[in-house]
mmCIF file of C-alpha atoms and ligand atoms in Angstrom:
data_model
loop_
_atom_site.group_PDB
_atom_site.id
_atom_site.type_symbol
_atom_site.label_atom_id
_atom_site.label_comp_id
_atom_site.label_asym_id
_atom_site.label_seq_id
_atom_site.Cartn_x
_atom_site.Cartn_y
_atom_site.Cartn_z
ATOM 1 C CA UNK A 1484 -45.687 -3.280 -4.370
ATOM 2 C CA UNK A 1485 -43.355 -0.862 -2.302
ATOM 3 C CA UNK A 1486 -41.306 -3.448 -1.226
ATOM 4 C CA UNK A 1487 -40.038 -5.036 -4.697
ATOM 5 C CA UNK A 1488 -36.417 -4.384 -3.832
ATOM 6 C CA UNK A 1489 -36.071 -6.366 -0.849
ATOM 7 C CA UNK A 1490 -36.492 -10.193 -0.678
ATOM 8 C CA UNK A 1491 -36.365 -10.607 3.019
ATOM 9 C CA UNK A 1492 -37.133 -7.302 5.367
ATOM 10 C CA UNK A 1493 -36.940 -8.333 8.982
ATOM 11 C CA UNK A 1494 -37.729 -5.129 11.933
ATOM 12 C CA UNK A 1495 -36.736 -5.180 15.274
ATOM 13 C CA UNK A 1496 -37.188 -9.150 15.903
ATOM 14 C CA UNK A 1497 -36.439 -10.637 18.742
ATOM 15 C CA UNK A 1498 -36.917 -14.149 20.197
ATOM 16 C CA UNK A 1499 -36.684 -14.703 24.380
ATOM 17 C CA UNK A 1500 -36.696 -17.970 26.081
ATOM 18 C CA UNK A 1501 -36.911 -17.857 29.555
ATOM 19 C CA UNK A 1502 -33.443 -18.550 30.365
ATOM 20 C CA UNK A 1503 -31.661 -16.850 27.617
ATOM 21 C CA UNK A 1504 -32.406 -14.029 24.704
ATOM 22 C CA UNK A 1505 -31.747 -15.709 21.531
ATOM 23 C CA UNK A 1506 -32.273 -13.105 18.852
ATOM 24 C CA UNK A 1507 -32.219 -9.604 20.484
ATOM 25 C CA UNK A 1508 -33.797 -6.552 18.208
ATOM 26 C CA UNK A 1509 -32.518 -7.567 15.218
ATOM 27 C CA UNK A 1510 -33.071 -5.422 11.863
ATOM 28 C CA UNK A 1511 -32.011 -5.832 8.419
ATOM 29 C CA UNK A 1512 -32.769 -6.163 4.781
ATOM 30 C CA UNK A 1513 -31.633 -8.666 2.471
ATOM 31 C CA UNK A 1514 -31.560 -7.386 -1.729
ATOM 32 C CA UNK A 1515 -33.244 -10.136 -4.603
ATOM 33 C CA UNK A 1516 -30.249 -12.310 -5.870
ATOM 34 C CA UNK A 1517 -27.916 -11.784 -3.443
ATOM 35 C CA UNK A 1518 -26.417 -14.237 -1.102
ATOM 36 C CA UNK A 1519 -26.522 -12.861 2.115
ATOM 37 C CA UNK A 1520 -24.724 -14.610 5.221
ATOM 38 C CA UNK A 1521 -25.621 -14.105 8.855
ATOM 39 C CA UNK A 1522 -21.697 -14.977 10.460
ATOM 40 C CA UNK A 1523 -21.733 -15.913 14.326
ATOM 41 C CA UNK A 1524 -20.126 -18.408 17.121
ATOM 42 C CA UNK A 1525 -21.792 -21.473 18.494
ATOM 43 C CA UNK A 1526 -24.911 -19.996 20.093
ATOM 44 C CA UNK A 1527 -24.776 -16.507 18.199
ATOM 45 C CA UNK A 1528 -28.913 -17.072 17.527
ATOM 46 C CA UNK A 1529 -28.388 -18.243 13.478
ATOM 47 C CA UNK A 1530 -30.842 -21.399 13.592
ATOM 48 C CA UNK A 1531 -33.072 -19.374 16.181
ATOM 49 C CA UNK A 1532 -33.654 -16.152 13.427
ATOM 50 C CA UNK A 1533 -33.290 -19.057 10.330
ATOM 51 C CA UNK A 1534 -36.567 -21.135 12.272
ATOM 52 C CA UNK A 1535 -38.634 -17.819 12.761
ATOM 53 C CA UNK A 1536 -38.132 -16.433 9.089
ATOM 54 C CA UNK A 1537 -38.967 -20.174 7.674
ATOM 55 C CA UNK A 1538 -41.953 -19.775 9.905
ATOM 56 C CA UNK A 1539 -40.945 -22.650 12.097
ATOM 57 C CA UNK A 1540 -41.281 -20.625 15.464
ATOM 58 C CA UNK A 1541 -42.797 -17.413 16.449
ATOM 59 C CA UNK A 1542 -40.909 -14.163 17.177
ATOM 60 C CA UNK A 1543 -41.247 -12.715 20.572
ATOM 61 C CA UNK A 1544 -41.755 -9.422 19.274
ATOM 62 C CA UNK A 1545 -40.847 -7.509 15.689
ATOM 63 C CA UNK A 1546 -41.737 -9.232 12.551
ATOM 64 C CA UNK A 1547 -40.552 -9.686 9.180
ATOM 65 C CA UNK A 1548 -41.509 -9.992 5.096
ATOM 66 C CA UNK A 1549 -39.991 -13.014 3.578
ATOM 67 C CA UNK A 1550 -40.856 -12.608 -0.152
ATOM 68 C CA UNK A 1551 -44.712 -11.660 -0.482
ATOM 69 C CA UNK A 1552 -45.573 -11.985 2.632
ATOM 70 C CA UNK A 1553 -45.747 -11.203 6.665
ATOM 71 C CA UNK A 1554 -44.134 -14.176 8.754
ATOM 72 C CA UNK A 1555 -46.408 -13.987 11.452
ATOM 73 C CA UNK A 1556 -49.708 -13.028 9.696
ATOM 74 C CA UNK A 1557 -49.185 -15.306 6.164
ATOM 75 C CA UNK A 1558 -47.158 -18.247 7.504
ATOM 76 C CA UNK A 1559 -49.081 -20.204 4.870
ATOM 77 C CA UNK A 1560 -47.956 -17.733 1.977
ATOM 78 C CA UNK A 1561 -44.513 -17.362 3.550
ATOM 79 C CA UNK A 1562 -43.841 -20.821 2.991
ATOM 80 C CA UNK A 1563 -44.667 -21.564 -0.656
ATOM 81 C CA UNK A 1564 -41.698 -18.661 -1.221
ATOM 82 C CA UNK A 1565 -38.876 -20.591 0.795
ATOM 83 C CA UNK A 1566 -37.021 -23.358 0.411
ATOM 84 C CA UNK A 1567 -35.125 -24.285 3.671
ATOM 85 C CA UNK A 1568 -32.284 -26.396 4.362
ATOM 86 C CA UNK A 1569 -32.038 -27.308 8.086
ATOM 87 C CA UNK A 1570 -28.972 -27.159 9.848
ATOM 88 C CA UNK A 1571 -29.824 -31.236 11.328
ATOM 89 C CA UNK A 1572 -29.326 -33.508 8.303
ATOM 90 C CA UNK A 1573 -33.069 -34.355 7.529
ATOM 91 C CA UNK A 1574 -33.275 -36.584 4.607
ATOM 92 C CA UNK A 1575 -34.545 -39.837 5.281
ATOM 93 C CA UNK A 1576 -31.797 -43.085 5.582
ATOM 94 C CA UNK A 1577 -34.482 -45.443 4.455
ATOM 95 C CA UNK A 1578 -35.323 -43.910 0.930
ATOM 96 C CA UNK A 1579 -33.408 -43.410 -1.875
ATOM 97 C CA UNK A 1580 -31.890 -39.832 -3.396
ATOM 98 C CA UNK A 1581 -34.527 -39.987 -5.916
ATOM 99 C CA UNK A 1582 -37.598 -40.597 -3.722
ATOM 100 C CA UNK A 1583 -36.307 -38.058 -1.351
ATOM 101 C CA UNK A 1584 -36.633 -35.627 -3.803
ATOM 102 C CA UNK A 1585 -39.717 -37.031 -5.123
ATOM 103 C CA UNK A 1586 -41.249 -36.758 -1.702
ATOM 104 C CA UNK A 1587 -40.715 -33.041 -1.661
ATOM 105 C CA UNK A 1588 -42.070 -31.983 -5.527
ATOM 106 C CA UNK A 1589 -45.419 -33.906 -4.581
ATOM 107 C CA UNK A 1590 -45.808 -32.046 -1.397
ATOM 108 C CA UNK A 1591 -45.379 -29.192 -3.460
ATOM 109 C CA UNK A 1592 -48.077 -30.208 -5.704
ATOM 110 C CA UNK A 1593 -45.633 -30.470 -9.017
ATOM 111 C CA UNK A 1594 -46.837 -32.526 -11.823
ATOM 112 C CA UNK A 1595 -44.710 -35.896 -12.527
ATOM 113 C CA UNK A 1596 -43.417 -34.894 -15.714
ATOM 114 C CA UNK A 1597 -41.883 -31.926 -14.824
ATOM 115 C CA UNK A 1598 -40.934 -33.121 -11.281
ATOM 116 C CA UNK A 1599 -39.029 -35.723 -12.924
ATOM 117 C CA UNK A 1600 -37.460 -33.296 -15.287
ATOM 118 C CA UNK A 1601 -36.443 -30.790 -12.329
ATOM 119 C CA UNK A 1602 -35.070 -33.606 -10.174
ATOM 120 C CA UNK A 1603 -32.670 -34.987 -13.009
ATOM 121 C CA UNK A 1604 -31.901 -31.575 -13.398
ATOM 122 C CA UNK A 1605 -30.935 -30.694 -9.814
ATOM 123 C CA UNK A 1606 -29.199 -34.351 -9.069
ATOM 124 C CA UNK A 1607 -27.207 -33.845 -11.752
ATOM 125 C CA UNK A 1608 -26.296 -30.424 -10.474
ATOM 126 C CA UNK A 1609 -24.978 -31.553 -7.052
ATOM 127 C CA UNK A 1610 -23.103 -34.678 -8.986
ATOM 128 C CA UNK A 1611 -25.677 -37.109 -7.869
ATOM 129 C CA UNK A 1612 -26.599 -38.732 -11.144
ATOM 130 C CA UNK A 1613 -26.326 -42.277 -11.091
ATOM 131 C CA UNK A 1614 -26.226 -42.468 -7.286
ATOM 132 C CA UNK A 1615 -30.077 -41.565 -6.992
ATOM 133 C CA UNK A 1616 -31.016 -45.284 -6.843
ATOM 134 C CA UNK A 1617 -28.993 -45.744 -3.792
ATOM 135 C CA UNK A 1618 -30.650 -45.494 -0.242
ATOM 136 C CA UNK A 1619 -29.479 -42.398 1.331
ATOM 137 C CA UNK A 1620 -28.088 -44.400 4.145
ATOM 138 C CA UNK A 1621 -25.250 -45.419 1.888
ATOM 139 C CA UNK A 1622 -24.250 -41.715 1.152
ATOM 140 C CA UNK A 1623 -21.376 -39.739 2.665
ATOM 141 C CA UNK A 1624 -22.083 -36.762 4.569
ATOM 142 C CA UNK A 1625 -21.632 -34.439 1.764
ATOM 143 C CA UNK A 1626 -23.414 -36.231 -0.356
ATOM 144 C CA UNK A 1627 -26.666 -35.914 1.512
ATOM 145 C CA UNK A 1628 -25.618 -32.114 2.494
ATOM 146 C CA UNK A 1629 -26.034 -31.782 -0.993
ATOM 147 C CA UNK A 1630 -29.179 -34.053 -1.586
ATOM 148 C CA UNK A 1631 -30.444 -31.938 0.815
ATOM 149 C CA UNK A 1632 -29.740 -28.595 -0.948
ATOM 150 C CA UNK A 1633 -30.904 -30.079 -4.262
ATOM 151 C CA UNK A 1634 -34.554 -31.221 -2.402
ATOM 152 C CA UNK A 1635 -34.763 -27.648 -1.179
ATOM 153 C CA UNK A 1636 -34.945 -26.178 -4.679
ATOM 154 C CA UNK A 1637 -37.191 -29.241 -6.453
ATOM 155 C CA UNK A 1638 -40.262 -26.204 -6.289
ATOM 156 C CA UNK A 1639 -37.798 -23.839 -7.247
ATOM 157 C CA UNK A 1640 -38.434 -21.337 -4.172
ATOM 158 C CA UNK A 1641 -37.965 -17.941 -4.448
ATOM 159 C CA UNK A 1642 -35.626 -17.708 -1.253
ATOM 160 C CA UNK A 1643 -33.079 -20.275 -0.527
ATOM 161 C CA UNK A 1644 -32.972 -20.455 3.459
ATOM 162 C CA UNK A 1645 -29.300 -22.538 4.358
ATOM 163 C CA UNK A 1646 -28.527 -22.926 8.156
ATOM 164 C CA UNK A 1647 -24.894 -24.138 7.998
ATOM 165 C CA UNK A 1648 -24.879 -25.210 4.765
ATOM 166 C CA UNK A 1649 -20.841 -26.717 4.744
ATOM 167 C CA UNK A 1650 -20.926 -27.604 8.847
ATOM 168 C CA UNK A 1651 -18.811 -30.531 9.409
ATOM 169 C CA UNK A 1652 -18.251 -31.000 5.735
ATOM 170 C CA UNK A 1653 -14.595 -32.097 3.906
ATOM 171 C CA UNK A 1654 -12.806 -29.299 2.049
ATOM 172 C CA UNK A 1655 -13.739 -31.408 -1.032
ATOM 173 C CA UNK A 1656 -17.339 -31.076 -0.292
ATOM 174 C CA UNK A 1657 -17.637 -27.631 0.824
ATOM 175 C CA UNK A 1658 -16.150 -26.385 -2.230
ATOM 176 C CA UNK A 1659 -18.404 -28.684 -4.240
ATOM 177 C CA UNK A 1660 -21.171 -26.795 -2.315
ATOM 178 C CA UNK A 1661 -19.846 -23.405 -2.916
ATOM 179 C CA UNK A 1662 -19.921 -23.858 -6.586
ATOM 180 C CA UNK A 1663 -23.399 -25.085 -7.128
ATOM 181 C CA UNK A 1664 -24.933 -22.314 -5.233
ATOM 182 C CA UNK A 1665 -22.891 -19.920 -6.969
ATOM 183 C CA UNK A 1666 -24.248 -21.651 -9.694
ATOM 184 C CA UNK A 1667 -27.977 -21.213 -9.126
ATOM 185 C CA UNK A 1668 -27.100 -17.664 -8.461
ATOM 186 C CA UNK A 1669 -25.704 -16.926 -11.676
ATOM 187 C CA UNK A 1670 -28.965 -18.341 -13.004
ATOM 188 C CA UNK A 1671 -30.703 -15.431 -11.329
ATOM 189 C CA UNK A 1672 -34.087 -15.029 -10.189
ATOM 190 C CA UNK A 1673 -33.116 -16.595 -6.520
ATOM 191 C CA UNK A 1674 -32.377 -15.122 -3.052
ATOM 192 C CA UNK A 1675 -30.147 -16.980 -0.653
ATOM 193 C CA UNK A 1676 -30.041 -16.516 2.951
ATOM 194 C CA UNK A 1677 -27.246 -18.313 4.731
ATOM 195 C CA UNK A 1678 -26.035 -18.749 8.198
ATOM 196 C CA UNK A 1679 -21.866 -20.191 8.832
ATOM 197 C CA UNK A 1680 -19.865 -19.314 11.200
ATOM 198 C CA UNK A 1681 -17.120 -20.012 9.157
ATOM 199 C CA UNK A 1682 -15.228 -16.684 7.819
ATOM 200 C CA UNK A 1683 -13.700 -17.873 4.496
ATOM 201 C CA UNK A 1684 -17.233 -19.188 3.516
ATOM 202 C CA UNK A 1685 -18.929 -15.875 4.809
ATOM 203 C CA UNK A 1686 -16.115 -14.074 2.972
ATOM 204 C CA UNK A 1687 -15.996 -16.190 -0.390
ATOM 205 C CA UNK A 1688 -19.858 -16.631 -0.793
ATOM 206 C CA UNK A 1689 -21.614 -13.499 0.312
ATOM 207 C CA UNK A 1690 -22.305 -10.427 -1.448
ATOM 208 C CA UNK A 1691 -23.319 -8.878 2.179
ATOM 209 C CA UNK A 1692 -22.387 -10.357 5.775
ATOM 210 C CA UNK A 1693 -24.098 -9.465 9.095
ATOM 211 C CA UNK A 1694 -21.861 -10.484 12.243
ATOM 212 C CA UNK A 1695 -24.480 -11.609 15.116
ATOM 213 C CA UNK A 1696 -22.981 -12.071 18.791
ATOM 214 C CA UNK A 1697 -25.130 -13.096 21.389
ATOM 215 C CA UNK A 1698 -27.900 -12.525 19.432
ATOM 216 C CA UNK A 1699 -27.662 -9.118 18.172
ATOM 217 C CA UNK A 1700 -25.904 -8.194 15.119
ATOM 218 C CA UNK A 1701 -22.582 -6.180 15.257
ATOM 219 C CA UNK A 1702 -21.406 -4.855 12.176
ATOM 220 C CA UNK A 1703 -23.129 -5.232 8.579
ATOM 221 C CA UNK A 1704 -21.995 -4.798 5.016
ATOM 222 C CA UNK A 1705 -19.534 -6.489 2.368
ATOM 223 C CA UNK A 1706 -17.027 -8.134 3.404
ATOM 224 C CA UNK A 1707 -14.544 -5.706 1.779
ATOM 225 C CA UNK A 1708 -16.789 -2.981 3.629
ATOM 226 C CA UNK A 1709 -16.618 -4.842 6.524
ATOM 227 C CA UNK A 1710 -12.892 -5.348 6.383
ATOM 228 C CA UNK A 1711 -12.187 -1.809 5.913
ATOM 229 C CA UNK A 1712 -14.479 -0.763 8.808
ATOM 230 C CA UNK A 1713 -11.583 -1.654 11.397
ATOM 231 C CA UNK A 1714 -7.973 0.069 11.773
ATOM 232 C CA UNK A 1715 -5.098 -1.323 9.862
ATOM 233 C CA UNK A 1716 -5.218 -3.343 6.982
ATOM 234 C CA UNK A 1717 -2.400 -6.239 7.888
ATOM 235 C CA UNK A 1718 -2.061 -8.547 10.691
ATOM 236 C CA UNK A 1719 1.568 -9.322 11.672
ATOM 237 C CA UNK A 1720 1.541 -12.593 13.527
ATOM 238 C CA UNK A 1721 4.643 -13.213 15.832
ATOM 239 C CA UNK A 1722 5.599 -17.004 17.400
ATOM 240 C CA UNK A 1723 7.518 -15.915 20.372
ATOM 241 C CA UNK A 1724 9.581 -17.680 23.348
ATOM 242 C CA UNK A 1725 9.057 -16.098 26.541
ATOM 243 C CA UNK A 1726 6.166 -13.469 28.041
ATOM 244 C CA UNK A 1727 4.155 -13.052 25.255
ATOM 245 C CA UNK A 1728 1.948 -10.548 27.468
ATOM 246 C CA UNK A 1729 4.641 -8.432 27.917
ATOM 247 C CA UNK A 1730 5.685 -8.100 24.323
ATOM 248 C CA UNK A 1731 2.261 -7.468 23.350
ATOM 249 C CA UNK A 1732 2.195 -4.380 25.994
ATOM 250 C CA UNK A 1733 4.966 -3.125 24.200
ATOM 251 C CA UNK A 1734 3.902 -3.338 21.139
ATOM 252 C CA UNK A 1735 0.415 -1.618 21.589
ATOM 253 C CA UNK A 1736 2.585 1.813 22.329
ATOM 254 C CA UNK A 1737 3.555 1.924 18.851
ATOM 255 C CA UNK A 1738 1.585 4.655 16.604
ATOM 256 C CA UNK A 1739 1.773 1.859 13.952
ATOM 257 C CA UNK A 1740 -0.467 -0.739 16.010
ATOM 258 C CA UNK A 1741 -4.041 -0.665 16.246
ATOM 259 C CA UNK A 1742 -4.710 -3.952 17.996
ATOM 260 C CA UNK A 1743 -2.904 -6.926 19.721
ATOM 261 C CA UNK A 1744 -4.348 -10.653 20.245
ATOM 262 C CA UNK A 1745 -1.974 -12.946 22.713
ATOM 263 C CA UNK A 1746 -3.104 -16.500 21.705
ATOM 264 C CA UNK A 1747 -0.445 -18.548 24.250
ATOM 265 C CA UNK A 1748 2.675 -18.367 22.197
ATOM 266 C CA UNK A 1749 0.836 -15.981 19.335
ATOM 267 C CA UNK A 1750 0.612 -12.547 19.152
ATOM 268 C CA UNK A 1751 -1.475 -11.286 16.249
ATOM 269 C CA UNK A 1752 -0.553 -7.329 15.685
ATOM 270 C CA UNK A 1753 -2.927 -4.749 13.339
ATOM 271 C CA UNK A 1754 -0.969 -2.651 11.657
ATOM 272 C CA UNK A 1755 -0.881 -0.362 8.950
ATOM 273 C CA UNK A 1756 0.967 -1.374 5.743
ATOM 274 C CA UNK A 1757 2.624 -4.996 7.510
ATOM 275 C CA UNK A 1758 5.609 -4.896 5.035
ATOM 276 C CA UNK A 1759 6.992 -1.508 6.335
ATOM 277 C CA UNK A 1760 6.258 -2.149 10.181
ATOM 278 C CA UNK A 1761 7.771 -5.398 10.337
ATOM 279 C CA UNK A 1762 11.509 -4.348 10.875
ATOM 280 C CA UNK A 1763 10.606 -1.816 13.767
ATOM 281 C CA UNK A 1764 8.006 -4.121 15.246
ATOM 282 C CA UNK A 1765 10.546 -7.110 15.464
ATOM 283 C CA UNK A 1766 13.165 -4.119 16.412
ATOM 284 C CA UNK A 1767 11.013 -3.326 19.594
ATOM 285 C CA UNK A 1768 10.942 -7.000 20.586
ATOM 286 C CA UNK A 1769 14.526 -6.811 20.839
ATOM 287 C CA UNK A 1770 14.299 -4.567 23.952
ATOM 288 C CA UNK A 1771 11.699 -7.141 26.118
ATOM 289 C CA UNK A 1772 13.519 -9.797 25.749
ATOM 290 C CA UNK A 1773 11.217 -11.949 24.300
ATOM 291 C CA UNK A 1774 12.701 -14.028 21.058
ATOM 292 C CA UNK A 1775 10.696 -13.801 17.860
ATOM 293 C CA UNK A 1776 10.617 -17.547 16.592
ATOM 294 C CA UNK A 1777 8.429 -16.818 13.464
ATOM 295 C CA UNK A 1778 6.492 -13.950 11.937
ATOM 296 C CA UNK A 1779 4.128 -13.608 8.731
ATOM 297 C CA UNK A 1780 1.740 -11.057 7.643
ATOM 298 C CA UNK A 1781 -1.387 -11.404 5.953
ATOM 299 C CA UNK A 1782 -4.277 -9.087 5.200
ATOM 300 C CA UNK A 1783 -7.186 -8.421 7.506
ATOM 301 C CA UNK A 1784 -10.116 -11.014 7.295
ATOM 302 C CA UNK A 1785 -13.412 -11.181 8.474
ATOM 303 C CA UNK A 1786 -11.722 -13.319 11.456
ATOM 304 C CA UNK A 1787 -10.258 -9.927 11.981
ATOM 305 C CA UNK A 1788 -13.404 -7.955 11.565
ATOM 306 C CA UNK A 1789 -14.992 -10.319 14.589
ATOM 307 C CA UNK A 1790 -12.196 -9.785 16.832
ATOM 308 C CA UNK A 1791 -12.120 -6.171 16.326
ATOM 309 C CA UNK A 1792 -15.978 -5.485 17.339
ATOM 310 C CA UNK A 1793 -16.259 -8.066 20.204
ATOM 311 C CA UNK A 1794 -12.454 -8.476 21.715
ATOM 312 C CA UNK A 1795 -12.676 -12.292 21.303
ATOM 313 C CA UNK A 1796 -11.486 -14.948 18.278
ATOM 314 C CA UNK A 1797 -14.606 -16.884 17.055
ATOM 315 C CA UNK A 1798 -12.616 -20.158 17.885
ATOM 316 C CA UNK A 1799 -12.591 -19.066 21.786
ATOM 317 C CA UNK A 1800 -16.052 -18.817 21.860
ATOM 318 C CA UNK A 1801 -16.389 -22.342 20.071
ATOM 319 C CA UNK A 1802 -14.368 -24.220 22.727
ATOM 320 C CA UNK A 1803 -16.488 -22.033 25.296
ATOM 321 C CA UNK A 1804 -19.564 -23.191 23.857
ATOM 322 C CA UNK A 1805 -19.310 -26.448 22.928
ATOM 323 C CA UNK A 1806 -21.777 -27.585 25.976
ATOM 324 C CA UNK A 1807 -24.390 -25.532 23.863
ATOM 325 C CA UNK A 1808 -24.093 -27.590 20.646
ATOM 326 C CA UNK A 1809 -26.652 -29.548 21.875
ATOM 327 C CA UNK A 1810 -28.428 -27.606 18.672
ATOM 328 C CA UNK A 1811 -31.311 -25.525 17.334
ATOM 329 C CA UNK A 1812 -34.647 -26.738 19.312
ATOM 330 C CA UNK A 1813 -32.759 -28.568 22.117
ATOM 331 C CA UNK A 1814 -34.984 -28.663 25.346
ATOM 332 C CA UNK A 1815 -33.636 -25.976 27.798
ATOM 333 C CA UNK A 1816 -32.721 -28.997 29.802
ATOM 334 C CA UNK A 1817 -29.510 -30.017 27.742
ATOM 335 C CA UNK A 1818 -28.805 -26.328 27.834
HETATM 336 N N1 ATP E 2884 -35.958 -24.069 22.219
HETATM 337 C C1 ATP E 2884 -35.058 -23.391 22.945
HETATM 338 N N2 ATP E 2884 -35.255 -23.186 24.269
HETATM 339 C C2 ATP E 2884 -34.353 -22.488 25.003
HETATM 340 N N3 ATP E 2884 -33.207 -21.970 24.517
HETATM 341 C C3 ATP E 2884 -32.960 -22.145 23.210
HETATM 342 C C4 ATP E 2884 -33.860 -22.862 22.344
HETATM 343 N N4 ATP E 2884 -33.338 -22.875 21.107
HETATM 344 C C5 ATP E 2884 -32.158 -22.191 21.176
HETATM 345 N N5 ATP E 2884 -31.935 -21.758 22.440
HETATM 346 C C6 ATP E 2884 -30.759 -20.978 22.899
HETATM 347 O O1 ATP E 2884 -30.670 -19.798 22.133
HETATM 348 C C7 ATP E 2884 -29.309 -19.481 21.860
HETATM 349 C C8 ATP E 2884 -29.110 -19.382 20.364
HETATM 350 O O2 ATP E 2884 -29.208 -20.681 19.786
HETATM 351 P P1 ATP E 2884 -29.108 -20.944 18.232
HETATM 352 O O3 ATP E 2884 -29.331 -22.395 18.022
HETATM 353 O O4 ATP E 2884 -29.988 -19.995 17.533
HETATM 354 O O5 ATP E 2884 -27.580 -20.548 17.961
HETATM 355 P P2 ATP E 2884 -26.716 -20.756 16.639
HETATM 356 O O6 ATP E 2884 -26.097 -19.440 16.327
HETATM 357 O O7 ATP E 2884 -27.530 -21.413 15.597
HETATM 358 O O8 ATP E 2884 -25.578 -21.734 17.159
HETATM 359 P P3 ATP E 2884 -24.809 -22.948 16.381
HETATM 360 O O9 ATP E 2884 -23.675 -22.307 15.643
HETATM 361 O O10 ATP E 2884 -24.298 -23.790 17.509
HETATM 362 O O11 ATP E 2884 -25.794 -23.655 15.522
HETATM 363 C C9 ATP E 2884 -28.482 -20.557 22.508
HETATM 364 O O12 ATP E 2884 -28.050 -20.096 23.759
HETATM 365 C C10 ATP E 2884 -29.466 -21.703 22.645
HETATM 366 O O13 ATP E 2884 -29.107 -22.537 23.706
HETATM 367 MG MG1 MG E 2885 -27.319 -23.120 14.542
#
């Protein structure tokens, strides 16, 4: 085996529907026992790669390994590897936790004994125990997020596939998520593959992070690697009264300044060190005539990182997008 290093190896893939390409030439590896997060807007292509590595839907061209085997030549193979976690809630409202799980272990052929053992196990994992009599119907959102998680490991894949994992999901719960798969990792032994397009989760969770856009991936590495990739290392953020454009002009002729955002009243500065360049940054304010109602400075985050390589906040292209929620599989119609 040449390939015993990699869990997932995916070359040149790309998936085109008629109207739109989805996933466009996308490469990259993914290391055993990492957690590796693929970080993109509303309509990036996350669900579209997630359905053609889990098998769901074939590439258009390019292929990749998942595990032992070739997606598009050992589907069959592919998929006793995986365990996959949908970004659609899928567990069923009419069961309980229990037989949800139960469902899943028989599919997979496990013997009761130890199917019982390994769904105790799990449920008691995700804080479940003593709810896994209830019907799911009766369970909050992240409860059956993490029902849903816990099913996905009953056969205890290989590869961990998690579209979304925390979408929609209280601060509570997403934490509550966080630490269970964090968890299972420490346990070793597992590969997880997530998509967010939240940057504290892709930032807190993920020993690697590839930034997709429009369905090809822009920048790759750690997040530290990632963060250190782009100019400056602190954002100054001004509240200002008055032309915010014009201040912003201004401010981009100072050697200090490597970028400026204008969000309406916000103007988000990279600088080098923040804590030195605030006085003369404020200081050339003074000569616009625009009044400085409130400034902070924090460090660079992967927020920062997606602005840098594609000139827009990944909020902006979630309120431009929203008409595309309509979701992974959607008929082209609702597109
Ligand atoms: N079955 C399909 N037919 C046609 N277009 C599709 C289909 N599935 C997805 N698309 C389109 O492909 C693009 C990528 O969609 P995808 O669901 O992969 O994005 P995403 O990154 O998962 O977005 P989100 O964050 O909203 O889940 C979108 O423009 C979407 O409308
Ligand atoms: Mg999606």
């Amino acid at each position: 085996m040449s390939h015993e290093e990699k869990a997932v190896e995916v070359e040149d893939i790309t998936k085109r529907y008629p109207s739109i390409t989805a996933v466009n030439h996308v490469s990259f590896t993914v290391d055993q026992g990492e957690i590796f997060g693929f970080l993109g807007p509303n309509g990036a292509g996350k669900t579209t790669l997630v359905r053609m590595l889990t098998t769901l839907i074939p590439p258009t061209s390019g292929t990749a390994r998942v595990g032992c085997c070739d997606i598009v030549r050992q589907p069959e193979e592919v998929r006793l590897e995986i365990g996959v976690v949908p970004q659609a809630l899928t567990s069923d409202l009419d069961l309980t936790g229990y037989e949800n799980m139960d469902i899943y272990g028989r599919l997979y052929g496990i013997p009761y004994k130890e199917r019982q053992e390994r769904i105790h196990e799990l449920l008691q994992r995700v804080a479940l125990l003593g709810r896994e009599k209830d019907l799911v119907a009766t369970y909050s959102g992240g409860m059956r997020r993490r029902l849903e998680i816990a099913r996905a490991l009953v056969h205890r894949p290989r590869i961990l596939f998690l579209d979304e994992p925390t979408i929609g999901l209280d601060p509570q719960s997403r934490l509550a998520v966080w630490d269970f798969l964090r968890g299972m990792m420490k346990e070793g032994g597992m590969t997880t593959f997530l998509t967010t397009h939240y940057m504290d989760e892709a930032d807190e969770l993920c020993s690697r992070v590839a930034i997709i856009d429009a369905g090809r991936i822009i920048a790759m590495g750690s997040p530290a690697e990632l963060k250190s990739s782009i100019p400056g290392n602190d954002i100054i953020s001004l509240v200002v009264e008055g032309r915010a454009e014009d201040l912003a002009g201004s401010l981009k002729t100072l050697p200090f300044v490597h970028r400026v955002t204008v969000e309406g009243n916000d103007i988000h500065a990279a600088v080098d060190s923040g804590s030195k360049n605030l006085a003369p940054l404020v200081e050339q304010a003074g000569g616009t005539g625009v009044k400085i109602t409130s400034a902070s400075i924090h460090e660079q985050s992967l927020e920062d990182v997606f602005i840098h390589y594609t000139g827009k906040t990944i909020r902006e292209e979630e309120t431009k997008k929203v008409s595309f929620l309509a979701g992974p599989g959607a008929p082209p119609g609702q597109r």
